[in-house]
Structures are given as C-alpha cells and as structure tokens.
C-alpha cells in the first residue's frame, strides 16, 4: 500500500512494544511452567493495547486526514462519463 502511514505513530509503536515484551515474558514463563508469570505476561500484553488506545485518544495516533480515506467531489472531467 504505497503512501500509507498505517501504524507509523508513537501510539502504535508504544502499544506494540509493550505487547511484545508481555508476549515474550508470557512465553518464557510458559516454558518454565510458571502459570502466575504467564498470566502476568498476558496482562502486560493487554496493557499494551490500553496504553496505545489512550495515546491515540491523546492525539498521538494516526489522524483521520489521510488522503486515501478522503472522499471529495467528483471532478467535472468525469461528470459526463
């Protein structure tokens, strides 16, 4: 998708990094047979989504002004077709 900035925001990067750390921790604790650590890691994964959502609401996410998503009036050159 040329020209897209999907996911290239501070909110997206922060949420994904936190979730990735939680995923790695949960995987390590799963291998070590530590259920409490596994669930703590899963909580961190969910925390990443919450933090990313909060940052998006604070204005650090993608703006809705992306030119691909804008619908404008039809040009007069194509009106006769």
PDB file of N, CA, C and O in Angstrom:
ATOM      1  N   UNK A   1       0.850  -1.163   0.000  1.00  0.00           N
ATOM      2  CA  UNK A   1       0.000   0.000   0.000  1.00  0.00           C
ATOM      3  C   UNK A   1       0.900   1.232   0.000  1.00  0.00           C
ATOM      4  O   UNK A   1       1.351   1.676   1.038  1.00  0.00           O
ATOM      5  N   UNK A   2       1.180   1.760  -1.158  1.00  0.00           N
ATOM      6  CA  UNK A   2       2.091   2.899  -1.296  1.00  0.00           C
ATOM      7  C   UNK A   2       1.490   4.144  -0.674  1.00  0.00           C
ATOM      8  O   UNK A   2       0.309   4.424  -0.799  1.00  0.00           O
ATOM      9  N   UNK A   3       2.308   4.895   0.046  1.00  0.00           N
ATOM     10  CA  UNK A   3       1.863   6.142   0.625  1.00  0.00           C
ATOM     11  C   UNK A   3       1.110   5.999   1.931  1.00  0.00           C
ATOM     12  O   UNK A   3       0.642   6.971   2.477  1.00  0.00           O
ATOM     13  N   UNK A   4       0.957   4.826   2.436  1.00  0.00           N
ATOM     14  CA  UNK A   4       0.217   4.628   3.675  1.00  0.00           C
ATOM     15  C   UNK A   4       1.128   4.818   4.872  1.00  0.00           C
ATOM     16  O   UNK A   4       2.294   4.444   4.855  1.00  0.00           O
ATOM     17  N   UNK A   5       0.595   5.422   5.919  1.00  0.00           N
ATOM     18  CA  UNK A   5       1.360   5.578   7.155  1.00  0.00           C
ATOM     19  C   UNK A   5       0.718   4.752   8.260  1.00  0.00           C
ATOM     20  O   UNK A   5       0.792   5.097   9.428  1.00  0.00           O
ATOM     21  N   UNK A   6       0.051   3.678   7.893  1.00  0.00           N
ATOM     22  CA  UNK A   6      -0.654   2.827   8.840  1.00  0.00           C
ATOM     23  C   UNK A   6       0.307   2.284   9.895  1.00  0.00           C
ATOM     24  O   UNK A   6       1.245   1.566   9.582  1.00  0.00           O
ATOM     25  N   UNK A   7       0.073   2.651  11.141  1.00  0.00           N
ATOM     26  CA  UNK A   7       0.864   2.120  12.235  1.00  0.00           C
ATOM     27  C   UNK A   7       2.156   2.846  12.529  1.00  0.00           C
ATOM     28  O   UNK A   7       2.881   2.480  13.428  1.00  0.00           O
ATOM     29  N   UNK A   8       2.459   3.909  11.793  1.00  0.00           N
ATOM     30  CA  UNK A   8       3.720   4.618  11.997  1.00  0.00           C
ATOM     31  C   UNK A   8       3.498   5.820  12.902  1.00  0.00           C
ATOM     32  O   UNK A   8       3.771   6.952  12.532  1.00  0.00           O
ATOM     33  N   UNK A   9       2.974   5.579  14.109  1.00  0.00           N
ATOM     34  CA  UNK A   9       2.702   6.645  15.062  1.00  0.00           C
ATOM     35  C   UNK A   9       3.286   6.266  16.415  1.00  0.00           C
ATOM     36  O   UNK A   9       3.512   5.082  16.691  1.00  0.00           O
ATOM     37  N   UNK A  10       3.523   7.258  17.275  1.00  0.00           N
ATOM     38  CA  UNK A  10       4.017   6.934  18.620  1.00  0.00           C
ATOM     39  C   UNK A  10       3.070   6.008  19.382  1.00  0.00           C
ATOM     40  O   UNK A  10       3.514   5.121  20.116  1.00  0.00           O
ATOM     41  N   UNK A  11       1.760   6.192  19.219  1.00  0.00           N
ATOM     42  CA  UNK A  11       0.799   5.345  19.922  1.00  0.00           C
ATOM     43  C   UNK A  11       0.917   3.892  19.472  1.00  0.00           C
ATOM     44  O   UNK A  11       0.926   2.970  20.296  1.00  0.00           O
ATOM     45  N   UNK A  12       1.028   3.674  18.168  1.00  0.00           N
ATOM     46  CA  UNK A  12       1.130   2.314  17.648  1.00  0.00           C
ATOM     47  C   UNK A  12       2.436   1.652  18.077  1.00  0.00           C
ATOM     48  O   UNK A  12       2.449   0.503  18.528  1.00  0.00           O
ATOM     49  N   UNK A  13       3.551   2.377  17.942  1.00  0.00           N
ATOM     50  CA  UNK A  13       4.839   1.805  18.317  1.00  0.00           C
ATOM     51  C   UNK A  13       4.883   1.465  19.803  1.00  0.00           C
ATOM     52  O   UNK A  13       5.364   0.395  20.193  1.00  0.00           O
ATOM     53  N   UNK A  14       4.403   2.357  20.647  1.00  0.00           N
ATOM     54  CA  UNK A  14       4.440   2.112  22.086  1.00  0.00           C
ATOM     55  C   UNK A  14       3.574   0.918  22.461  1.00  0.00           C
ATOM     56  O   UNK A  14       4.005   0.042  23.223  1.00  0.00           O
ATOM     57  N   UNK A  15       2.359   0.861  21.930  1.00  0.00           N
ATOM     58  CA  UNK A  15       1.470  -0.257  22.231  1.00  0.00           C
ATOM     59  C   UNK A  15       2.041  -1.595  21.790  1.00  0.00           C
ATOM     60  O   UNK A  15       1.985  -2.589  22.522  1.00  0.00           O
ATOM     61  N   UNK A  16       2.628  -1.620  20.611  1.00  0.00           N
ATOM     62  CA  UNK A  16       3.196  -2.867  20.084  1.00  0.00           C
ATOM     63  C   UNK A  16       4.429  -3.294  20.887  1.00  0.00           C
ATOM     64  O   UNK A  16       4.608  -4.479  21.175  1.00  0.00           O
ATOM     65  N   UNK A  17       5.273  -2.348  21.254  1.00  0.00           N
ATOM     66  CA  UNK A  17       6.476  -2.698  22.030  1.00  0.00           C
ATOM     67  C   UNK A  17       6.095  -3.262  23.392  1.00  0.00           C
ATOM     68  O   UNK A  17       6.652  -4.276  23.835  1.00  0.00           O
ATOM     69  N   UNK A  18       5.129  -2.634  24.072  1.00  0.00           N
ATOM     70  CA  UNK A  18       4.688  -3.141  25.377  1.00  0.00           C
ATOM     71  C   UNK A  18       4.075  -4.530  25.219  1.00  0.00           C
ATOM     72  O   UNK A  18       4.369  -5.454  26.002  1.00  0.00           O
ATOM     73  N   UNK A  19       3.238  -4.713  24.207  1.00  0.00           N
ATOM     74  CA  UNK A  19       2.617  -6.021  23.985  1.00  0.00           C
ATOM     75  C   UNK A  19       3.663  -7.084  23.646  1.00  0.00           C
ATOM     76  O   UNK A  19       3.572  -8.230  24.099  1.00  0.00           O
ATOM     77  N   UNK A  20       4.684  -6.708  22.875  1.00  0.00           N
ATOM     78  CA  UNK A  20       5.739  -7.658  22.517  1.00  0.00           C
ATOM     79  C   UNK A  20       6.518  -8.106  23.758  1.00  0.00           C
ATOM     80  O   UNK A  20       6.834  -9.285  23.904  1.00  0.00           O
ATOM     81  N   UNK A  21       6.822  -7.162  24.635  1.00  0.00           N
ATOM     82  CA  UNK A  21       7.519  -7.515  25.885  1.00  0.00           C
ATOM     83  C   UNK A  21       6.664  -8.466  26.706  1.00  0.00           C
ATOM     84  O   UNK A  21       7.164  -9.468  27.243  1.00  0.00           O
ATOM     85  N   UNK A  22       5.364  -8.186  26.804  1.00  0.00           N
ATOM     86  CA  UNK A  22       4.466  -9.080  27.539  1.00  0.00           C
ATOM     87  C   UNK A  22       4.390 -10.456  26.910  1.00  0.00           C
ATOM     88  O   UNK A  22       4.366 -11.476  27.608  1.00  0.00           O
ATOM     89  N   UNK A  23       4.358 -10.505  25.581  1.00  0.00           N
ATOM     90  CA  UNK A  23       4.308 -11.780  24.873  1.00  0.00           C
ATOM     91  C   UNK A  23       5.570 -12.600  25.138  1.00  0.00           C
ATOM     92  O   UNK A  23       5.500 -13.802  25.393  1.00  0.00           O
ATOM     93  N   UNK A  24       6.730 -11.938  25.094  1.00  0.00           N
ATOM     94  CA  UNK A  24       7.998 -12.640  25.362  1.00  0.00           C
ATOM     95  C   UNK A  24       8.052 -13.146  26.805  1.00  0.00           C
ATOM     96  O   UNK A  24       8.486 -14.276  27.055  1.00  0.00           O
ATOM     97  N   UNK A  25       7.602 -12.327  27.737  1.00  0.00           N
ATOM     98  CA  UNK A  25       7.599 -12.741  29.143  1.00  0.00           C
ATOM     99  C   UNK A  25       6.645 -13.915  29.351  1.00  0.00           C
ATOM    100  O   UNK A  25       6.986 -14.899  30.037  1.00  0.00           O
ATOM    101  N   UNK A  26       5.456 -13.836  28.764  1.00  0.00           N
ATOM    102  CA  UNK A  26       4.491 -14.922  28.907  1.00  0.00           C
ATOM    103  C   UNK A  26       5.038 -16.216  28.313  1.00  0.00           C
ATOM    104  O   UNK A  26       4.879 -17.298  28.893  1.00  0.00           O
ATOM    105  N   UNK A  27       5.702 -16.115  27.180  1.00  0.00           N
ATOM    106  CA  UNK A  27       6.288 -17.311  26.562  1.00  0.00           C
ATOM    107  C   UNK A  27       7.386 -17.920  27.418  1.00  0.00           C
ATOM    108  O   UNK A  27       7.465 -19.141  27.568  1.00  0.00           O
ATOM    109  N   UNK A  28       8.218 -17.063  28.001  1.00  0.00           N
ATOM    110  CA  UNK A  28       9.296 -17.573  28.855  1.00  0.00           C
ATOM    111  C   UNK A  28       8.729 -18.255  30.090  1.00  0.00           C
ATOM    112  O   UNK A  28       9.176 -19.353  30.475  1.00  0.00           O
ATOM    113  N   UNK A  29       7.728 -17.647  30.710  1.00  0.00           N
ATOM    114  CA  UNK A  29       7.129 -18.256  31.901  1.00  0.00           C
ATOM    115  C   UNK A  29       6.354 -19.522  31.562  1.00  0.00           C
ATOM    116  O   UNK A  29       6.269 -20.439  32.385  1.00  0.00           O
ATOM    117  N   UNK A  30       5.815 -19.609  30.362  1.00  0.00           N
ATOM    118  CA  UNK A  30       5.121 -20.824  29.958  1.00  0.00           C
ATOM    119  C   UNK A  30       6.122 -21.978  29.852  1.00  0.00           C
ATOM    120  O   UNK A  30       5.846 -23.090  30.307  1.00  0.00           O
ATOM    121  N   UNK A  31       7.281 -21.707  29.283  1.00  0.00           N
ATOM    122  CA  UNK A  31       8.315 -22.741  29.159  1.00  0.00           C
ATOM    123  C   UNK A  31       8.820 -23.162  30.535  1.00  0.00           C
ATOM    124  O   UNK A  31       9.118 -24.332  30.769  1.00  0.00           O
ATOM    125  N   UNK A  32       8.885 -22.206  31.466  1.00  0.00           N
ATOM    126  CA  UNK A  32       9.345 -22.507  32.836  1.00  0.00           C
ATOM    127  C   UNK A  32       8.250 -23.098  33.710  1.00  0.00           C
ATOM    128  O   UNK A  32       8.472 -23.334  34.895  1.00  0.00           O
ATOM    129  N   UNK A  33       7.067 -23.330  33.150  1.00  0.00           N
ATOM    130  CA  UNK A  33       5.923 -23.904  33.875  1.00  0.00           C
ATOM    131  C   UNK A  33       5.560 -23.063  35.092  1.00  0.00           C
ATOM    132  O   UNK A  33       5.332 -23.573  36.180  1.00  0.00           O
ATOM    133  N   UNK A  34       5.491 -21.745  34.894  1.00  0.00           N
ATOM    134  CA  UNK A  34       5.109 -20.794  35.941  1.00  0.00           C
ATOM    135  C   UNK A  34       3.810 -20.102  35.522  1.00  0.00           C
ATOM    136  O   UNK A  34       3.839 -19.053  34.875  1.00  0.00           O
ATOM    137  N   UNK A  35       2.645 -20.655  35.882  1.00  0.00           N
ATOM    138  CA  UNK A  35       1.373 -20.083  35.422  1.00  0.00           C
ATOM    139  C   UNK A  35       1.163 -18.627  35.844  1.00  0.00           C
ATOM    140  O   UNK A  35       0.617 -17.829  35.083  1.00  0.00           O
ATOM    141  N   UNK A  36       1.581 -18.266  37.045  1.00  0.00           N
ATOM    142  CA  UNK A  36       1.373 -16.886  37.507  1.00  0.00           C
ATOM    143  C   UNK A  36       2.170 -15.912  36.630  1.00  0.00           C
ATOM    144  O   UNK A  36       1.666 -14.837  36.267  1.00  0.00           O
ATOM    145  N   UNK A  37       3.387 -16.256  36.278  1.00  0.00           N
ATOM    146  CA  UNK A  37       4.195 -15.415  35.409  1.00  0.00           C
ATOM    147  C   UNK A  37       3.608 -15.320  34.016  1.00  0.00           C
ATOM    148  O   UNK A  37       3.639 -14.260  33.385  1.00  0.00           O
ATOM    149  N   UNK A  38       3.068 -16.444  33.525  1.00  0.00           N
ATOM    150  CA  UNK A  38       2.420 -16.449  32.218  1.00  0.00           C
ATOM    151  C   UNK A  38       1.269 -15.455  32.186  1.00  0.00           C
ATOM    152  O   UNK A  38       1.151 -14.638  31.271  1.00  0.00           O
ATOM    153  N   UNK A  39       0.400 -15.505  33.199  1.00  0.00           N
ATOM    154  CA  UNK A  39      -0.755 -14.614  33.231  1.00  0.00           C
ATOM    155  C   UNK A  39      -0.347 -13.160  33.457  1.00  0.00           C
ATOM    156  O   UNK A  39      -0.996 -12.241  32.959  1.00  0.00           O
ATOM    157  N   UNK A  40       0.744 -12.951  34.169  1.00  0.00           N
ATOM    158  CA  UNK A  40       1.267 -11.588  34.323  1.00  0.00           C
ATOM    159  C   UNK A  40       1.735 -11.064  32.965  1.00  0.00           C
ATOM    160  O   UNK A  40       1.496  -9.899  32.619  1.00  0.00           O
ATOM    161  N   UNK A  41       2.392 -11.912  32.182  1.00  0.00           N
ATOM    162  CA  UNK A  41       2.808 -11.521  30.839  1.00  0.00           C
ATOM    163  C   UNK A  41       1.624 -11.219  29.942  1.00  0.00           C
ATOM    164  O   UNK A  41       1.646 -10.260  29.161  1.00  0.00           O
ATOM    165  N   UNK A  42       0.563 -12.013  30.070  1.00  0.00           N
ATOM    166  CA  UNK A  42      -0.643 -11.759  29.281  1.00  0.00           C
ATOM    167  C   UNK A  42      -1.296 -10.442  29.692  1.00  0.00           C
ATOM    168  O   UNK A  42      -1.848  -9.726  28.850  1.00  0.00           O
ATOM    169  N   UNK A  43      -1.226 -10.110  30.970  1.00  0.00           N
ATOM    170  CA  UNK A  43      -1.752  -8.822  31.433  1.00  0.00           C
ATOM    171  C   UNK A  43      -0.958  -7.671  30.820  1.00  0.00           C
ATOM    172  O   UNK A  43      -1.525  -6.628  30.462  1.00  0.00           O
ATOM    173  N   UNK A  44       0.344  -7.862  30.665  1.00  0.00           N
ATOM    174  CA  UNK A  44       1.181  -6.834  30.034  1.00  0.00           C
ATOM    175  C   UNK A  44       0.808  -6.681  28.559  1.00  0.00           C
ATOM    176  O   UNK A  44       0.800  -5.569  28.023  1.00  0.00           O
ATOM    177  N   UNK A  45       0.479  -7.786  27.904  1.00  0.00           N
ATOM    178  CA  UNK A  45       0.031  -7.712  26.506  1.00  0.00           C
ATOM    179  C   UNK A  45      -1.225  -6.839  26.420  1.00  0.00           C
ATOM    180  O   UNK A  45      -1.320  -5.944  25.569  1.00  0.00           O
ATOM    181  N   UNK A  46      -2.177  -7.061  27.304  1.00  0.00           N
ATOM    182  CA  UNK A  46      -3.400  -6.255  27.310  1.00  0.00           C
ATOM    183  C   UNK A  46      -3.105  -4.796  27.662  1.00  0.00           C
ATOM    184  O   UNK A  46      -3.728  -3.888  27.121  1.00  0.00           O
ATOM    185  N   UNK A  47      -2.160  -4.596  28.557  1.00  0.00           N
ATOM    186  CA  UNK A  47      -1.760  -3.244  28.931  1.00  0.00           C
ATOM    187  C   UNK A  47      -1.230  -2.476  27.718  1.00  0.00           C
ATOM    188  O   UNK A  47      -1.472  -1.275  27.578  1.00  0.00           O
ATOM    189  N   UNK A  48      -0.526  -3.167  26.837  1.00  0.00           N
ATOM    190  CA  UNK A  48      -0.033  -2.527  25.621  1.00  0.00           C
ATOM    191  C   UNK A  48      -1.166  -1.968  24.775  1.00  0.00           C
ATOM    192  O   UNK A  48      -1.073  -0.863  24.242  1.00  0.00           O
ATOM    193  N   UNK A  49      -2.253  -2.723  24.660  1.00  0.00           N
ATOM    194  CA  UNK A  49      -3.413  -2.239  23.910  1.00  0.00           C
ATOM    195  C   UNK A  49      -4.069  -1.047  24.574  1.00  0.00           C
ATOM    196  O   UNK A  49      -4.469  -0.088  23.903  1.00  0.00           O
ATOM    197  N   UNK A  50      -4.148  -1.091  25.891  1.00  0.00           N
ATOM    198  CA  UNK A  50      -4.748   0.022  26.629  1.00  0.00           C
ATOM    199  C   UNK A  50      -3.895   1.286  26.493  1.00  0.00           C
ATOM    200  O   UNK A  50      -4.414   2.375  26.223  1.00  0.00           O
ATOM    201  N   UNK A  51      -2.590   1.145  26.664  1.00  0.00           N
ATOM    202  CA  UNK A  51      -1.689   2.301  26.547  1.00  0.00           C
ATOM    203  C   UNK A  51      -1.755   2.880  25.132  1.00  0.00           C
ATOM    204  O   UNK A  51      -1.834   4.102  24.954  1.00  0.00           O
ATOM    205  N   UNK A  52      -1.731   2.032  24.118  1.00  0.00           N
ATOM    206  CA  UNK A  52      -1.832   2.513  22.743  1.00  0.00           C
ATOM    207  C   UNK A  52      -3.140   3.243  22.493  1.00  0.00           C
ATOM    208  O   UNK A  52      -3.169   4.284  21.831  1.00  0.00           O
ATOM    209  N   UNK A  53      -4.243   2.727  23.036  1.00  0.00           N
ATOM    210  CA  UNK A  53      -5.546   3.379  22.879  1.00  0.00           C
ATOM    211  C   UNK A  53      -5.595   4.730  23.571  1.00  0.00           C
ATOM    212  O   UNK A  53      -6.140   5.701  23.034  1.00  0.00           O
ATOM    213  N   UNK A  54      -5.033   4.802  24.766  1.00  0.00           N
ATOM    214  CA  UNK A  54      -5.007   6.078  25.495  1.00  0.00           C
ATOM    215  C   UNK A  54      -4.156   7.097  24.743  1.00  0.00           C
ATOM    216  O   UNK A  54      -4.551   8.262  24.601  1.00  0.00           O
ATOM    217  N   UNK A  55      -3.000   6.654  24.247  1.00  0.00           N
ATOM    218  CA  UNK A  55      -2.143   7.578  23.495  1.00  0.00           C
ATOM    219  C   UNK A  55      -2.830   8.050  22.214  1.00  0.00           C
ATOM    220  O   UNK A  55      -2.683   9.208  21.816  1.00  0.00           O
ATOM    221  N   UNK A  56      -3.605   7.183  21.602  1.00  0.00           N
ATOM    222  CA  UNK A  56      -4.347   7.566  20.396  1.00  0.00           C
ATOM    223  C   UNK A  56      -5.381   8.633  20.732  1.00  0.00           C
ATOM    224  O   UNK A  56      -5.545   9.614  20.009  1.00  0.00           O
ATOM    225  N   UNK A  57      -6.083   8.460  21.858  1.00  0.00           N
ATOM    226  CA  UNK A  57      -7.064   9.460  22.283  1.00  0.00           C
ATOM    227  C   UNK A  57      -6.398  10.788  22.655  1.00  0.00           C
ATOM    228  O   UNK A  57      -7.015  11.843  22.560  1.00  0.00           O
ATOM    229  N   UNK A  58      -5.137  10.729  23.067  1.00  0.00           N
ATOM    230  CA  UNK A  58      -4.395  11.947  23.399  1.00  0.00           C
ATOM    231  C   UNK A  58      -3.877  12.668  22.154  1.00  0.00           C
ATOM    232  O   UNK A  58      -3.252  13.717  22.260  1.00  0.00           O
ATOM    233  N   UNK A  59      -4.107  12.093  20.984  1.00  0.00           N
ATOM    234  CA  UNK A  59      -3.693  12.734  19.739  1.00  0.00           C
ATOM    235  C   UNK A  59      -2.381  12.230  19.186  1.00  0.00           C
ATOM    236  O   UNK A  59      -1.833  12.828  18.262  1.00  0.00           O
ATOM    237  N   UNK A  60      -1.848  11.136  19.718  1.00  0.00           N
ATOM    238  CA  UNK A  60      -0.571  10.613  19.243  1.00  0.00           C
ATOM    239  C   UNK A  60      -0.734   9.481  18.242  1.00  0.00           C
ATOM    240  O   UNK A  60       0.235   8.851  17.849  1.00  0.00           O
ATOM    241  N   UNK A  61      -1.969   9.223  17.826  1.00  0.00           N
ATOM    242  CA  UNK A  61      -2.233   8.177  16.843  1.00  0.00           C
ATOM    243  C   UNK A  61      -2.374   8.774  15.456  1.00  0.00           C
ATOM    244  O   UNK A  61      -2.132   9.963  15.228  1.00  0.00           O
ATOM    245  N   UNK A  62      -2.800   7.948  14.513  1.00  0.00           N
ATOM    246  CA  UNK A  62      -2.954   8.400  13.139  1.00  0.00           C
ATOM    247  C   UNK A  62      -4.142   9.341  13.031  1.00  0.00           C
ATOM    248  O   UNK A  62      -5.215   9.084  13.557  1.00  0.00           O
ATOM    249  N   UNK A  63      -3.956  10.438  12.333  1.00  0.00           N
ATOM    250  CA  UNK A  63      -5.026  11.406  12.106  1.00  0.00           C
ATOM    251  C   UNK A  63      -5.968  10.878  11.039  1.00  0.00           C
ATOM    252  O   UNK A  63      -5.595  10.081  10.197  1.00  0.00           O
ATOM    253  N   UNK A  64      -7.198  11.320  11.057  1.00  0.00           N
ATOM    254  CA  UNK A  64      -8.178  10.903  10.050  1.00  0.00           C
ATOM    255  C   UNK A  64      -8.064  11.717   8.771  1.00  0.00           C
ATOM    256  O   UNK A  64      -8.939  11.673   7.940  1.00  0.00           O
ATOM    257  N   UNK A  65      -6.970  12.471   8.606  1.00  0.00           N
ATOM    258  CA  UNK A  65      -6.786  13.324   7.444  1.00  0.00           C
ATOM    259  C   UNK A  65      -6.004  12.637   6.331  1.00  0.00           C
ATOM    260  O   UNK A  65      -5.503  13.293   5.435  1.00  0.00           O
ATOM    261  N   UNK A  66      -5.874  11.331   6.371  1.00  0.00           N
ATOM    262  CA  UNK A  66      -5.098  10.607   5.374  1.00  0.00           C
ATOM    263  C   UNK A  66      -5.764  10.756   4.013  1.00  0.00           C
ATOM    264  O   UNK A  66      -6.960  10.519   3.872  1.00  0.00           O
ATOM    265  N   UNK A  67      -5.024  11.164   2.974  1.00  0.00           N
ATOM    266  CA  UNK A  67      -5.633  11.435   1.676  1.00  0.00           C
ATOM    267  C   UNK A  67      -6.314  10.232   1.043  1.00  0.00           C
ATOM    268  O   UNK A  67      -7.244  10.400   0.269  1.00  0.00           O
ATOM    269  N   UNK A  68      -5.900   9.025   1.358  1.00  0.00           N
ATOM    270  CA  UNK A  68      -6.525   7.843   0.768  1.00  0.00           C
ATOM    271  C   UNK A  68      -7.955   7.690   1.280  1.00  0.00           C
ATOM    272  O   UNK A  68      -8.832   7.221   0.572  1.00  0.00           O
ATOM    273  N   UNK A  69      -8.216   8.140   2.501  1.00  0.00           N
ATOM    274  CA  UNK A  69      -9.527   7.957   3.112  1.00  0.00           C
ATOM    275  C   UNK A  69     -10.466   9.129   2.865  1.00  0.00           C
ATOM    276  O   UNK A  69     -11.611   9.072   3.274  1.00  0.00           O
ATOM    277  N   UNK A  70      -9.996  10.183   2.229  1.00  0.00           N
ATOM    278  CA  UNK A  70     -10.840  11.338   1.975  1.00  0.00           C
ATOM    279  C   UNK A  70     -11.643  11.131   0.703  1.00  0.00           C
ATOM    280  O   UNK A  70     -11.138  10.654  -0.300  1.00  0.00           O
ATOM    281  N   UNK A  71     -12.904  11.516   0.772  1.00  0.00           N
ATOM    282  CA  UNK A  71     -13.771  11.428  -0.398  1.00  0.00           C
ATOM    283  C   UNK A  71     -14.145  12.856  -0.768  1.00  0.00           C
ATOM    284  O   UNK A  71     -14.737  13.577   0.025  1.00  0.00           O
ATOM    285  N   UNK A  72     -13.766  13.248  -1.945  1.00  0.00           N
ATOM    286  CA  UNK A  72     -14.049  14.608  -2.396  1.00  0.00           C
ATOM    287  C   UNK A  72     -15.097  14.611  -3.488  1.00  0.00           C
ATOM    288  O   UNK A  72     -15.575  13.561  -3.929  1.00  0.00           O
ATOM    289  N   UNK A  73     -15.450  15.800  -3.946  1.00  0.00           N
ATOM    290  CA  UNK A  73     -16.436  15.899  -5.031  1.00  0.00           C
ATOM    291  C   UNK A  73     -15.855  15.369  -6.340  1.00  0.00           C
ATOM    292  O   UNK A  73     -14.651  15.401  -6.559  1.00  0.00           O
ATOM    293  N   UNK A  74     -16.730  14.883  -7.181  1.00  0.00           N
ATOM    294  CA  UNK A  74     -16.291  14.379  -8.480  1.00  0.00           C
ATOM    295  C   UNK A  74     -15.830  15.534  -9.341  1.00  0.00           C
ATOM    296  O   UNK A  74     -16.407  16.612  -9.327  1.00  0.00           O
ATOM    297  N   UNK A  75     -14.765  15.313 -10.106  1.00  0.00           N
ATOM    298  CA  UNK A  75     -14.289  16.365 -10.994  1.00  0.00           C
ATOM    299  C   UNK A  75     -15.210  16.472 -12.199  1.00  0.00           C
ATOM    300  O   UNK A  75     -15.887  15.526 -12.586  1.00  0.00           O
ATOM    301  N   UNK A  76     -15.231  17.660 -12.810  1.00  0.00           N
ATOM    302  CA  UNK A  76     -16.129  17.878 -13.945  1.00  0.00           C
ATOM    303  C   UNK A  76     -15.679  17.117 -15.181  1.00  0.00           C
ATOM    304  O   UNK A  76     -16.465  16.857 -16.070  1.00  0.00           O
ATOM    305  N   UNK A  77     -14.398  16.732 -15.246  1.00  0.00           N
ATOM    306  CA  UNK A  77     -13.901  15.987 -16.407  1.00  0.00           C
ATOM    307  C   UNK A  77     -14.541  14.612 -16.485  1.00  0.00           C
ATOM    308  O   UNK A  77     -14.733  14.072 -17.558  1.00  0.00           O
ATOM    309  N   UNK A  78     -14.905  14.044 -15.346  1.00  0.00           N
ATOM    310  CA  UNK A  78     -15.510  12.709 -15.314  1.00  0.00           C
ATOM    311  C   UNK A  78     -17.037  12.767 -15.181  1.00  0.00           C
ATOM    312  O   UNK A  78     -17.693  11.755 -15.123  1.00  0.00           O
ATOM    313  N   UNK A  79     -17.603  13.953 -15.139  1.00  0.00           N
ATOM    314  CA  UNK A  79     -19.045  14.093 -14.916  1.00  0.00           C
ATOM    315  C   UNK A  79     -19.864  13.552 -16.095  1.00  0.00           C
ATOM    316  O   UNK A  79     -20.951  13.042 -15.904  1.00  0.00           O
ATOM    317  N   UNK A  80     -19.337  13.659 -17.286  1.00  0.00           N
ATOM    318  CA  UNK A  80     -20.082  13.225 -18.460  1.00  0.00           C
ATOM    319  C   UNK A  80     -19.993  11.747 -18.733  1.00  0.00           C
ATOM    320  O   UNK A  80     -20.655  11.218 -19.591  1.00  0.00           O
ATOM    321  N   UNK A  81     -19.171  11.011 -18.017  1.00  0.00           N
ATOM    322  CA  UNK A  81     -18.971   9.579 -18.307  1.00  0.00           C
ATOM    323  C   UNK A  81     -20.024   8.737 -17.725  1.00  0.00           C
ATOM    324  O   UNK A  81     -20.585   8.646 -16.829  1.00  0.00           O
TER     325      UNK A  81
END
